[in-house]
Coordinates of N, CA and C in Angstrom, one line a residue:
Chain B
G1 N -47.9 27.9 26.0 CA -47.8 27.1 25.1 C -46.2 27.1 24.6
Q2 N -45.8 26.4 23.5 CA -44.0 25.8 23.4 C -44.2 26.8 22.0
N3 N -43.1 27.5 22.1 CA -42.8 28.4 20.8 C -41.2 28.8 20.8
I4 N -40.7 28.4 19.4 CA -39.3 29.1 19.4 C -39.3 30.0 18.0
D5 N -38.8 31.0 18.3 CA -38.4 32.3 17.2 C -37.4 32.3 16.7
Q6 N -36.7 32.1 15.3 CA -35.3 32.8 15.0 C -35.4 33.0 14.1
P7 N -34.7 34.3 13.1 CA -34.5 34.7 11.9 C -34.8 33.6 10.8
T8 N -35.5 33.9 10.0 CA -35.3 33.0 8.6 C -34.0 32.8 8.1
E9 N -33.8 34.0 7.8 CA -32.6 34.0 6.7 C -31.7 35.5 7.3
M10 N -30.5 35.5 7.0 CA -29.4 36.5 7.3 C -28.4 36.2 6.4
T11 N -28.0 37.3 6.1 CA -26.5 37.4 5.1 C -25.6 38.2 6.1
A12 N -24.2 37.7 5.9 CA -22.9 38.4 6.2 C -22.0 38.4 5.3
T13 N -21.0 39.0 5.9 CA -20.1 39.0 4.8 C -18.5 38.3 5.5
E14 N -17.6 37.6 4.4 CA -16.5 36.7 4.9 C -15.9 38.0 5.8
G15 N -15.3 37.2 7.0 CA -14.7 37.9 7.9 C -15.4 38.8 8.7
A16 N -16.5 39.1 8.6 CA -17.2 39.7 9.8 C -17.7 38.8 11.1
I17 N -18.6 39.4 11.8 CA -19.5 38.9 12.9 C -21.0 39.2 12.8
V18 N -21.7 37.8 13.1 CA -22.8 37.6 12.5 C -23.2 37.0 14.2
Q19 N -25.0 37.8 14.7 CA -25.4 37.1 16.0 C -26.8 36.6 15.4
I20 N -26.9 35.2 15.5 CA -28.1 35.0 15.4 C -29.0 34.5 16.7
N21 N -30.1 35.5 16.4 CA -30.8 35.4 17.8 C -32.3 34.4 18.0
C22 N -32.3 33.8 19.2 CA -33.7 32.8 19.1 C -34.2 32.9 20.6
T23 N -35.6 33.3 20.2 CA -36.2 33.6 21.6 C -37.3 31.9 21.8
Y24 N -37.7 31.9 23.1 CA -38.5 30.6 23.4 C -39.2 30.9 24.5
Q25 N -40.5 30.1 24.2 CA -41.5 29.8 25.5 C -41.6 28.3 25.6
T26 N -41.4 28.1 26.7 CA -41.3 26.3 27.0 C -41.9 26.1 28.2
S27 N -42.1 24.9 28.9 CA -42.3 24.5 30.0 C -41.3 23.7 30.4
G28 N -40.7 23.6 31.6 CA -39.8 22.6 32.1 C -38.8 23.0 31.2
F29 N -38.4 24.6 31.1 CA -37.1 24.4 30.3 C -35.7 24.4 31.4
N30 N -34.6 23.4 30.3 CA -33.8 23.0 30.9 C -32.5 23.7 30.3
G31 N -32.4 24.0 28.8 CA -31.4 24.4 28.3 C -31.3 24.4 27.0
L32 N -30.5 25.2 26.3 CA -30.8 25.6 25.0 C -29.3 25.0 23.8
F33 N -29.9 24.5 23.0 CA -29.1 23.6 22.1 C -28.8 24.6 20.7
W34 N -27.8 24.8 20.3 CA -27.6 25.3 18.9 C -26.8 24.0 18.1
Y35 N -27.5 24.1 16.9 CA -26.9 23.2 15.8 C -26.9 23.7 14.5
Q36 N -25.5 23.4 13.8 CA -25.3 23.5 12.7 C -25.9 22.5 11.4
Q37 N -26.4 22.9 10.4 CA -26.8 21.8 9.3 C -26.3 22.6 7.9
H38 N -25.6 21.7 7.2 CA -25.1 22.3 5.9 C -26.2 21.5 5.2
A39 N -26.6 22.2 4.0 CA -27.5 21.7 2.8 C -27.0 20.2 2.7
G40 N -28.4 19.2 2.7 CA -28.0 17.9 2.6 C -27.4 17.2 3.6
E41 N -27.1 17.3 4.8 CA -26.6 16.8 5.8 C -27.2 17.0 6.8
A42 N -27.0 16.1 8.1 CA -27.8 16.0 9.0 C -26.9 16.9 10.4
P43 N -27.8 17.4 11.3 CA -27.5 18.6 11.9 C -26.2 18.3 13.2
T44 N -25.5 19.3 13.3 CA -24.6 18.5 14.1 C -24.1 19.5 15.2
F45 N -23.9 19.4 16.4 CA -24.1 19.8 17.6 C -22.9 21.1 17.5
L46 N -23.4 22.4 18.2 CA -22.4 23.2 18.1 C -22.4 23.7 19.7
S47 N -23.3 24.1 20.6 CA -23.4 24.4 21.8 C -24.5 23.9 22.6
Y48 N -24.2 24.0 23.7 CA -25.8 24.1 24.7 C -25.5 24.6 26.0
N49 N -26.4 25.4 26.4 CA -26.3 26.3 27.3 C -27.1 25.8 28.3
V50 N -26.9 26.1 29.6 CA -27.9 25.6 30.8 C -28.0 26.6 31.9
L51 N -26.4 27.4 31.8 CA -27.1 28.4 33.0 C -26.5 29.9 32.2
D52 N -27.1 30.9 32.7 CA -27.0 32.3 32.0 C -25.8 32.7 31.7
G53 N -25.6 33.1 30.5 CA -24.1 33.7 30.2 C -23.6 33.4 28.9
L54 N -22.3 33.9 28.6 CA -22.1 33.7 27.7 C -21.0 32.4 27.2
E55 N -21.0 31.5 26.6 CA -19.8 30.5 26.5 C -19.3 30.4 25.2
E56 N -18.0 30.3 25.1 CA -16.6 30.7 23.7 C -16.3 29.3 23.3
K57 N -16.2 29.0 21.9 CA -15.8 27.7 21.8 C -15.3 28.4 20.5
G58 N -13.8 28.9 20.4 CA -13.2 29.0 19.2 C -14.2 30.0 18.4
R59 N -14.4 30.3 17.4 CA -14.7 31.2 16.7 C -16.3 31.4 16.8
F60 N -17.1 30.0 17.8 CA -18.7 30.3 17.9 C -18.6 30.6 19.4
S61 N -19.8 31.6 19.7 CA -19.9 32.0 21.0 C -21.5 31.7 21.1
S62 N -22.0 31.2 22.6 CA -23.4 31.2 22.5 C -23.8 31.9 23.9
F63 N -25.2 32.4 23.7 CA -25.3 33.2 25.1 C -26.8 32.6 25.2
L64 N -27.0 32.6 26.8 CA -28.5 32.6 27.1 C -28.8 33.6 28.6
S65 N -30.0 33.7 28.2 CA -30.7 34.2 29.4 C -32.1 33.9 29.6
R66 N -32.2 33.0 30.7 CA -33.3 32.1 31.3 C -33.9 33.2 31.5
S67 N -34.1 34.2 32.3 CA -35.3 35.1 33.0 C -36.0 35.5 31.3
K68 N -35.2 35.7 30.5 CA -35.7 36.7 29.2 C -36.2 35.4 28.0
G69 N -35.8 34.5 28.4 CA -36.4 33.3 27.4 C -35.6 33.6 26.1
Y70 N -34.1 33.8 26.0 CA -33.6 34.4 24.9 C -32.2 34.0 24.7
S71 N -32.1 33.5 23.5 CA -30.6 33.3 23.2 C -29.6 33.6 21.9
Y72 N -28.2 33.9 21.9 CA -28.1 34.1 20.5 C -26.8 33.2 20.6
L73 N -26.3 33.1 19.1 CA -25.5 32.4 18.6 C -24.5 33.1 17.9
L74 N -23.2 33.7 18.3 CA -22.2 34.7 17.8 C -21.1 33.9 17.2
L75 N -21.1 34.2 15.7 CA -20.1 33.7 14.9 C -19.1 34.8 14.5
K76 N -17.5 34.6 14.7 CA -16.7 35.6 14.4 C -15.9 35.1 13.1
E77 N -15.1 35.8 12.7 CA -14.5 35.8 11.6 C -15.0 34.8 10.9
L78 N -16.1 35.3 10.0 CA -17.1 34.4 9.3 C -15.9 33.8 8.2
Q79 N -16.4 32.5 7.5 CA -15.6 31.6 6.5 C -16.9 31.5 5.8
M80 N -16.5 31.1 4.4 CA -17.4 30.9 3.5 C -18.5 29.4 3.9
K81 N -17.3 28.5 4.5 CA -17.8 27.3 5.0 C -18.9 27.3 6.0
D82 N -18.8 28.7 6.6 CA -19.9 28.8 8.0 C -21.3 29.1 7.0
S83 N -21.7 29.4 5.9 CA -22.7 29.0 5.2 C -23.6 27.8 5.4
A84 N -24.8 28.0 6.1 CA -25.2 26.5 6.6 C -26.8 27.0 7.2
S85 N -27.2 26.4 7.9 CA -28.7 26.8 8.6 C -28.2 26.7 10.2
Y86 N -28.7 27.4 10.8 CA -28.3 27.2 12.4 C -29.8 27.3 13.5
L87 N -30.3 26.0 13.7 CA -31.1 26.0 14.5 C -31.2 26.0 16.2
C88 N -31.9 26.2 16.8 CA -31.8 26.4 18.1 C -32.9 25.6 18.5
A89 N -32.5 25.0 19.5 CA -34.0 23.7 20.4 C -33.5 24.0 22.0
A90 N -34.9 24.1 22.3 CA -35.2 24.2 23.8 C -35.5 22.9 24.3
Y91 N -34.7 22.6 25.4 CA -34.9 21.2 25.8 C -36.0 21.2 27.0
E92 N -36.6 20.3 27.1 CA -37.7 20.4 27.9 C -37.4 19.1 28.8
D93 N -37.2 18.9 30.1 CA -37.0 18.2 31.0 C -37.8 17.3 31.5
S94 N -39.2 17.9 31.3 CA -40.4 17.2 31.6 C -40.7 15.9 30.7
N95 N -40.2 16.0 29.4 CA -40.7 14.9 28.8 C -39.3 14.4 27.9
Y96 N -37.9 15.0 28.4 CA -36.8 14.6 27.6 C -36.9 15.2 25.9
Q97 N -37.7 16.2 25.8 CA -37.7 16.6 24.4 C -37.0 17.8 23.9
L98 N -36.5 18.1 22.3 CA -36.3 19.1 22.3 C -37.3 19.7 21.4
I99 N -37.5 21.0 21.7 CA -38.3 22.1 21.0 C -37.8 22.7 19.9
W100 N -37.7 22.7 18.6 CA -36.9 23.1 17.5 C -37.3 24.4 17.1
G101 N -36.4 25.4 16.6 CA -36.8 26.2 16.1 C -36.9 26.2 14.6
A102 N -37.3 26.9 13.4 CA -37.2 26.4 12.2 C -36.1 26.9 11.3
G103 N -35.0 27.2 12.1 CA -33.6 27.2 11.6 C -33.4 28.8 11.1
T104 N -32.4 29.2 10.8 CA -31.7 30.6 10.2 C -30.7 29.8 9.4
K105 N -30.9 30.4 8.0 CA -30.2 30.1 7.0 C -29.0 31.3 6.9
L106 N -28.1 31.1 7.2 CA -27.2 31.8 7.1 C -26.2 31.9 5.6
I107 N -26.2 33.3 4.9 CA -25.4 33.3 3.6 C -24.2 34.1 3.9
I108 N -23.3 33.6 3.6 CA -22.0 34.5 3.7 C -21.3 34.9 2.2
K109 N -21.3 35.9 2.4 CA -20.7 36.7 1.0 C -19.4 37.2 0.9
P110 N -18.7 36.9 -0.2 CA -17.4 37.5 -0.3 C -16.8 38.7 0.0
Chain T
S1 N -19.4 10.5 23.4 CA -20.0 10.6 22.1 C -20.4 9.6 21.7
A2 N -21.2 9.5 20.4 CA -22.1 8.5 19.8 C -21.8 8.8 18.3
V3 N -21.7 7.5 17.6 CA -21.7 7.7 15.7 C -22.8 6.7 15.6
I4 N -23.4 7.2 14.7 CA -24.9 6.6 14.2 C -24.7 6.6 13.1
S5 N -24.9 5.5 12.4 CA -24.9 4.9 11.0 C -26.9 4.9 10.7
Q6 N -26.9 5.2 9.7 CA -28.5 5.2 9.1 C -28.1 4.5 7.4
K7 N -29.2 3.5 7.2 CA -29.0 3.2 6.0 C -30.7 2.8 5.5
P8 N -31.0 3.2 3.8 CA -30.4 3.8 3.2 C -30.0 5.1 3.4
S9 N -29.2 5.5 2.7 CA -28.8 7.3 2.6 C -29.6 7.7 1.7
R10 N -30.1 7.1 0.8 CA -31.5 7.3 0.1 C -32.1 6.6 -1.0
D11 N -33.3 7.0 -1.1 CA -33.7 5.6 -1.7 C -34.9 6.4 -3.0
I12 N -35.4 6.2 -4.0 CA -36.5 6.3 -4.8 C -37.5 5.5 -4.6
C13 N -38.8 5.2 -4.3 CA -39.6 4.5 -3.9 C -41.1 4.9 -4.9
Q14 N -41.6 3.8 -4.9 CA -43.0 3.8 -5.7 C -44.2 4.1 -4.8
R15 N -45.0 4.9 -5.4 CA -46.4 5.2 -4.5 C -46.6 3.7 -3.9
G16 N -47.3 3.6 -2.7 CA -48.2 2.4 -2.2 C -47.0 1.3 -1.5
T17 N -45.8 1.8 -1.7 CA -44.7 0.3 -1.4 C -44.5 1.0 -0.1
S18 N -43.8 0.2 0.7 CA -43.3 0.3 2.2 C -41.4 0.5 2.2
L19 N -40.9 1.2 3.0 CA -39.6 1.2 3.1 C -39.3 1.2 4.8
T20 N -38.2 0.2 5.2 CA -37.7 0.1 6.0 C -36.1 1.1 6.3
I21 N -36.1 2.0 7.0 CA -34.6 2.6 7.5 C -34.4 2.0 8.8
Q22 N -32.9 1.6 8.9 CA -32.2 1.4 10.0 C -31.3 2.2 10.5
C23 N -31.0 1.9 11.9 CA -30.3 2.9 12.4 C -29.7 2.1 13.5
Q24 N -28.3 2.4 13.3 CA -27.1 1.5 14.3 C -26.6 2.7 15.3
V25 N -26.2 2.4 16.3 CA -25.3 3.4 17.2 C -24.4 2.4 17.8
D26 N -23.2 3.4 17.9 CA -21.9 2.5 18.2 C -21.6 2.4 19.8
S27 N -22.6 2.8 20.8 CA -22.7 2.6 21.9 C -23.9 2.5 22.4
Q28 N -24.0 2.2 23.7 CA -25.0 2.0 24.2 C -26.1 3.7 24.7
V29 N -27.3 3.7 24.1 CA -27.7 5.0 24.1 C -29.1 5.0 25.0
T30 N -29.2 5.9 25.9 CA -30.8 5.4 26.7 C -31.7 6.1 25.6
M31 N -31.6 7.3 24.8 CA -33.0 7.7 24.3 C -32.7 7.7 22.7
M32 N -33.7 7.1 21.9 CA -33.4 7.0 20.4 C -34.8 7.7 20.0
F33 N -34.6 8.8 18.9 CA -35.9 9.3 18.5 C -35.7 9.2 16.8
W34 N -36.9 9.4 15.9 CA -36.8 9.2 14.5 C -37.6 11.0 14.1
Y35 N -36.9 11.6 13.5 CA -37.2 12.6 12.9 C -37.6 13.1 11.4
R36 N -38.4 13.8 11.0 CA -38.8 13.8 9.7 C -38.4 15.2 9.4
Q37 N -37.7 15.6 8.2 CA -37.1 16.9 7.8 C -37.5 16.9 6.6
Q38 N -39.0 18.0 5.8 CA -39.0 18.3 5.0 C -38.2 19.5 4.3
P39 N -38.1 19.4 3.0 CA -37.5 20.6 2.6 C -37.7 22.0 2.6
G40 N -36.6 22.6 3.4 CA -36.7 24.1 3.6 C -37.2 23.9 5.1
Q41 N -37.3 23.0 5.6 CA -38.2 23.1 7.0 C -37.3 22.8 8.0
S42 N -37.8 22.5 9.3 CA -36.9 22.1 10.5 C -37.4 20.8 10.8
L43 N -36.7 20.4 11.9 CA -37.0 18.8 12.5 C -38.5 18.7 13.0
T44 N -39.0 17.5 12.8 CA -40.5 17.5 13.5 C -39.9 16.0 14.1
L45 N -40.3 15.7 15.4 CA -40.2 14.5 15.9 C -41.4 13.6 15.4
I46 N -41.0 12.4 14.8 CA -42.1 11.4 14.9 C -42.5 10.9 15.7
A47 N -41.2 9.9 16.8 CA -41.6 9.3 17.6 C -40.5 9.1 18.6
T48 N -40.6 8.8 19.9 CA -39.4 8.4 20.5 C -39.4 6.4 20.5
A49 N -38.2 5.9 20.2 CA -38.2 4.5 20.1 C -38.1 3.8 21.2
N50 N -38.7 3.4 22.0 CA -38.7 2.6 23.0 C -38.5 1.0 23.0
Q51 N -37.2 0.8 24.1 CA -36.5 -0.5 23.7 C -37.6 -1.6 24.3
G52 N -37.7 -2.3 23.7 CA -38.5 -3.6 23.8 C -40.0 -3.3 24.1
S53 N -40.6 -2.2 23.7 CA -41.8 -1.7 23.8 C -42.3 -0.8 22.6
E54 N -43.7 -0.8 22.6 CA -44.0 0.1 21.5 C -43.5 1.8 21.5
A55 N -43.4 2.4 20.4 CA -43.0 3.5 20.5 C -43.7 4.6 21.1
T56 N -43.3 5.7 21.3 CA -44.1 7.0 21.5 C -44.2 7.8 20.4
Y57 N -45.3 8.0 20.0 CA -45.7 8.7 18.8 C -46.0 10.2 19.2
E58 N -45.2 10.8 18.2 CA -45.9 12.6 18.3 C -47.5 12.8 17.5
S59 N -47.6 13.8 17.9 CA -49.3 14.1 17.0 C -49.1 14.5 15.8
G60 N -50.0 13.5 15.2 CA -49.9 13.8 13.8 C -49.4 12.3 13.2
F61 N -48.9 11.4 14.2 CA -47.9 10.4 13.8 C -48.6 9.1 14.2
V62 N -49.2 8.1 13.4 CA -49.6 6.7 13.9 C -48.6 5.4 13.4
I63 N -48.7 4.7 14.4 CA -47.9 3.2 14.3 C -48.1 2.5 12.8
D64 N -49.3 2.7 12.8 CA -49.9 2.1 11.2 C -48.9 2.6 10.3
K65 N -48.8 3.8 10.2 CA -48.0 4.3 9.0 C -46.4 4.7 9.5
F66 N -46.0 4.6 10.6 CA -44.6 4.5 11.0 C -44.3 3.8 12.1
P67 N -44.3 2.3 11.7 CA -43.9 1.3 12.8 C -42.4 1.4 12.8
I68 N -42.3 1.4 14.3 CA -40.7 1.4 14.7 C -40.4 0.3 15.6
S69 N -39.3 -0.4 15.4 CA -38.8 -1.4 16.3 C -37.8 -0.5 17.2
R70 N -37.4 -1.1 18.1 CA -35.9 -1.1 18.9 C -35.7 -2.5 19.9
P71 N -35.0 -3.4 19.1 CA -35.2 -4.3 20.0 C -33.8 -4.4 20.8
N72 N -32.9 -3.6 20.8 CA -31.7 -3.5 22.1 C -31.8 -1.8 21.9
L73 N -30.8 -1.9 22.6 CA -30.0 -0.4 23.3 C -29.2 0.2 22.2
T74 N -29.0 -0.4 20.9 CA -28.0 0.2 20.0 C -28.7 0.3 18.5
F75 N -29.9 -0.1 18.3 CA -30.7 -0.6 16.9 C -32.1 -0.1 17.0
S76 N -32.3 0.5 15.8 CA -34.1 0.7 15.8 C -34.2 1.1 14.4
T77 N -35.5 0.8 13.8 CA -35.7 0.6 12.6 C -37.1 1.6 12.7
L78 N -37.1 2.2 11.4 CA -38.4 3.2 11.2 C -38.7 2.4 9.9
T79 N -40.1 2.1 9.6 CA -40.7 1.8 8.4 C -41.9 3.2 8.0
V80 N -41.6 3.3 6.9 CA -42.8 4.4 6.2 C -43.2 3.3 5.3
S81 N -44.8 3.5 5.5 CA -45.4 2.5 5.3 C -46.5 3.2 4.2
N82 N -46.9 2.6 2.8 CA -47.9 2.9 1.9 C -47.6 4.1 1.8
M83 N -46.3 4.1 0.8 CA -45.7 5.7 0.8 C -46.6 6.3 -0.2
S84 N -46.7 7.7 0.1 CA -47.4 8.7 -1.0 C -46.2 9.6 -1.3
P85 N -46.2 10.4 -2.6 CA -45.4 11.5 -2.4 C -45.1 12.7 -1.5
E86 N -46.3 12.7 -0.6 CA -46.1 13.3 0.7 C -45.2 12.8 1.7
D87 N -44.9 11.8 1.5 CA -43.9 11.2 2.5 C -42.2 11.3 2.1
S88 N -42.1 11.9 0.8 CA -40.7 12.5 0.3 C -40.0 13.5 1.6
S89 N -39.1 13.1 2.0 CA -38.4 13.7 3.0 C -37.2 13.2 3.5
I90 N -36.2 14.1 4.1 CA -35.3 13.2 5.0 C -35.9 13.0 6.2
Y91 N -35.4 11.4 6.6 CA -35.9 10.7 8.1 C -34.4 10.8 8.5
L92 N -34.5 11.0 9.9 CA -33.2 11.3 10.6 C -33.6 10.5 12.0
C93 N -32.5 9.7 12.3 CA -32.4 9.1 13.5 C -31.6 9.6 14.6
S94 N -31.7 10.1 15.8 CA -31.1 10.5 16.7 C -31.1 9.9 17.8
A95 N -30.0 10.2 18.7 CA -30.0 9.3 20.1 C -29.5 10.4 21.3
R96 N -29.4 10.0 22.3 CA -28.6 10.8 23.4 C -28.3 9.6 24.4
T97 N -27.3 9.9 25.1 CA -26.5 8.6 26.0 C -27.3 8.9 27.3
S98 N -28.0 10.0 27.7 CA -28.5 10.1 29.3 C -29.9 11.2 28.8
R99 N -30.6 10.9 29.9 CA -31.8 11.0 30.0 C -31.7 12.7 30.4
G100 N -30.8 13.1 30.8 CA -30.2 14.4 31.0 C -30.1 15.5 30.3
T101 N -28.8 15.9 30.6 CA -28.4 17.1 29.5 C -28.0 16.7 28.2
G102 N -27.8 15.4 28.1 CA -27.1 14.6 27.1 C -27.1 15.2 25.4
E103 N -26.0 15.6 25.2 CA -26.5 16.0 23.5 C -26.9 15.2 22.8
L104 N -27.9 15.5 21.9 CA -28.5 14.8 20.9 C -27.6 14.7 19.6
F105 N -27.3 13.3 19.3 CA -26.5 12.5 17.7 C -27.4 12.8 16.9
F106 N -27.2 12.7 15.6 CA -27.9 12.6 14.8 C -26.9 11.4 13.5
G107 N -28.0 10.9 13.1 CA -27.5 9.9 12.2 C -27.3 11.0 10.7
E108 N -26.6 10.2 9.5 CA -26.1 11.0 8.2 C -28.0 11.3 7.5
G109 N -29.0 11.0 7.8 CA -30.1 10.8 7.2 C -30.4 9.9 6.4
S110 N -31.8 9.5 5.9 CA -32.4 8.9 4.7 C -33.2 10.0 3.7
R111 N -32.7 10.1 2.6 CA -33.6 10.9 1.9 C -34.5 10.0 0.9
L112 N -35.9 9.8 1.1 CA -36.7 9.4 0.1 C -37.6 10.1 -0.6
T113 N -37.6 9.7 -1.9 CA -38.2 10.3 -2.9 C -39.5 9.3 -3.1
V114 N -40.6 9.9 -3.3 CA -41.7 8.7 -3.5 C -42.2 9.5 -4.9
L115 N -42.3 8.5 -5.8 CA -42.9 8.8 -7.3 C -44.3 8.4 -7.4

């Protein structure tokens, strides 16, 4: 079946590092998206991993292991504005659909 | 990239009425989708809007309740019919520029409250 799991909520301190994990089980897996969603706003694209390994974009990095069905989003030098929900989504190329996780609410404390 | 405009951004509706949400993309896109996001929850795909033909609905969603149009490559509408309070949600239009690994872009969302 299809399933995506990520923690419901995480708390971190301003200036610190946090890792948000995502595990998935899908058929026809093509890649893994991460989106950021602030309360009351639409999701915005952060990253898309197709190949195994780590991809870095400034303070944000995303990792994928296709053999383990596992991804994580790493946020460094946390800022208060990083408080948001982070959604992972697996892309199925069999039907061009995204399978969405429930999202991880990240709370940043001073 | 693609910029997606949605309207209305929010509305308060009476039970039993219908509301149409419009979605305009600033460039030609291959695929357009309509999502629903209920408070505190993740995204649920309602349907894929197909140009010039009937939309493809996901399980639990039907055309009578959520009629969708897509007359061309850059425009789509979603109607929420015969609304009830359970339809109170954010409705999001999204699009991707290719069938491949293209990023999914989102509109700002339409927040509907049904009284």
